[in-house]
Amino acid sequence: AGGSLEQCQRNAGAVSQVNKNNFEKLVERGGRQARIERRTAKTMPLHSSLGNKSKTLSQKKK
């Protein structure tokens, strides 16, 4: 029975480490996603402005 308990403890330790690693990756991805969302929010007004200017120029050429 002692060997079985030791095996369970090793398995629990391994699972705990995997969970810790997964959580760290999740936090890292969340940070990257937040940065991407901020950059997107900053560029959207520029994108809209460029689209309007392009449309205006296209209409002037006609």
PDB file of C-alpha atoms in Angstrom:
ATOM      1  CA  ALA A   1       0.000   0.000   0.000  1.00  0.00           C
ATOM      2  CA  GLY A   2       2.964   2.298   0.667  1.00  0.00           C
ATOM      3  CA  GLY A   3       4.098   2.185  -2.964  1.00  0.00           C
ATOM      4  CA  SER A   4       0.632   3.037  -4.160  1.00  0.00           C
ATOM      5  CA  LEU A   5       0.480   6.085  -1.889  1.00  0.00           C
ATOM      6  CA  GLU A   6       3.876   7.273  -3.118  1.00  0.00           C
ATOM      7  CA  GLN A   7       2.778   6.845  -6.732  1.00  0.00           C
ATOM      8  CA  CYS A   8      -0.389   8.848  -6.051  1.00  0.00           C
ATOM      9  CA  GLN A   9       1.674  11.613  -4.447  1.00  0.00           C
ATOM     10  CA  ARG A  10       4.029  11.737  -7.446  1.00  0.00           C
ATOM     11  CA  ASN A  11       1.096  11.845  -9.831  1.00  0.00           C
ATOM     12  CA  ALA A  12      -0.545  14.613  -7.818  1.00  0.00           C
ATOM     13  CA  GLY A  13       2.703  16.589  -7.889  1.00  0.00           C
ATOM     14  CA  ALA A  14       2.986  16.171 -11.656  1.00  0.00           C
ATOM     15  CA  VAL A  15      -0.625  17.241 -12.182  1.00  0.00           C
ATOM     16  CA  SER A  16      -0.079  20.229  -9.914  1.00  0.00           C
ATOM     17  CA  GLN A  17       2.951  21.306 -11.960  1.00  0.00           C
ATOM     18  CA  VAL A  18       1.046  20.948 -15.236  1.00  0.00           C
ATOM     19  CA  ASN A  19      -1.793  23.054 -13.816  1.00  0.00           C
ATOM     20  CA  LYS A  20       0.669  25.711 -12.640  1.00  0.00           C
ATOM     21  CA  ASN A  21       2.315  25.846 -16.080  1.00  0.00           C
ATOM     22  CA  ASN A  22      -1.061  26.075 -17.812  1.00  0.00           C
ATOM     23  CA  PHE A  23      -2.154  28.899 -15.520  1.00  0.00           C
ATOM     24  CA  GLU A  24       1.060  30.842 -16.204  1.00  0.00           C
ATOM     25  CA  LYS A  25       0.517  30.458 -19.952  1.00  0.00           C
ATOM     26  CA  LEU A  26      -3.088  31.608 -19.582  1.00  0.00           C
ATOM     27  CA  VAL A  27      -2.009  34.742 -17.713  1.00  0.00           C
ATOM     28  CA  GLU A  28       0.651  35.432 -20.359  1.00  0.00           C
ATOM     29  CA  ARG A  29      -1.878  35.056 -23.188  1.00  0.00           C
ATOM     30  CA  GLY A  30      -4.295  37.347 -21.385  1.00  0.00           C
ATOM     31  CA  GLY A  31      -1.616  40.027 -21.245  1.00  0.00           C
ATOM     32  CA  ARG A  32      -0.850  39.648 -24.939  1.00  0.00           C
ATOM     33  CA  GLN A  33      -4.537  39.752 -25.797  1.00  0.00           C
ATOM     34  CA  ALA A  34      -4.994  42.952 -23.795  1.00  0.00           C
ATOM     35  CA  ARG A  35      -2.078  44.580 -25.649  1.00  0.00           C
ATOM     36  CA  ILE A  36      -3.545  43.532 -29.011  1.00  0.00           C
ATOM     37  CA  GLU A  37      -6.955  44.907 -28.050  1.00  0.00           C
ATOM     38  CA  ARG A  38      -5.398  48.248 -27.025  1.00  0.00           C
ATOM     39  CA  ARG A  39      -3.459  48.498 -30.299  1.00  0.00           C
ATOM     40  CA  THR A  40      -6.586  47.629 -32.261  1.00  0.00           C
ATOM     41  CA  ALA A  41      -8.578  50.296 -30.442  1.00  0.00           C
ATOM     42  CA  LYS A  42      -5.877  52.853 -31.271  1.00  0.00           C
ATOM     43  CA  THR A  43      -5.774  51.960 -34.968  1.00  0.00           C
ATOM     44  CA  MET A  44      -9.522  51.751 -35.580  1.00  0.00           C
ATOM     45  CA  PRO A  45     -10.035  55.542 -35.816  1.00  0.00           C
ATOM     46  CA  LEU A  46      -7.083  55.709 -38.225  1.00  0.00           C
ATOM     47  CA  HIS A  47      -8.535  52.859 -40.290  1.00  0.00           C
ATOM     48  CA  SER A  48     -11.909  54.575 -40.466  1.00  0.00           C
ATOM     49  CA  SER A  49     -10.304  57.884 -41.416  1.00  0.00           C
ATOM     50  CA  LEU A  50      -8.259  56.286 -44.192  1.00  0.00           C
ATOM     51  CA  GLY A  51     -11.346  54.536 -45.529  1.00  0.00           C
ATOM     52  CA  ASN A  52     -13.260  57.806 -45.679  1.00  0.00           C
ATOM     53  CA  LYS A  53     -10.362  59.595 -47.412  1.00  0.00           C
ATOM     54  CA  SER A  54     -10.052  56.778 -49.938  1.00  0.00           C
ATOM     55  CA  LYS A  55     -13.758  56.935 -50.701  1.00  0.00           C
ATOM     56  CA  THR A  56     -13.597  60.725 -51.112  1.00  0.00           C
ATOM     57  CA  LEU A  57     -10.615  60.500 -53.471  1.00  0.00           C
ATOM     58  CA  SER A  58     -12.337  57.784 -55.475  1.00  0.00           C
ATOM     59  CA  GLN A  59     -15.444  59.930 -55.881  1.00  0.00           C
ATOM     60  CA  LYS A  60     -13.359  62.953 -56.942  1.00  0.00           C
ATOM     61  CA  LYS A  61     -11.726  60.917 -59.723  1.00  0.00           C
ATOM     62  CA  LYS A  62     -15.112  60.095 -61.244  1.00  0.00           C
TER      63      LYS A  62
END
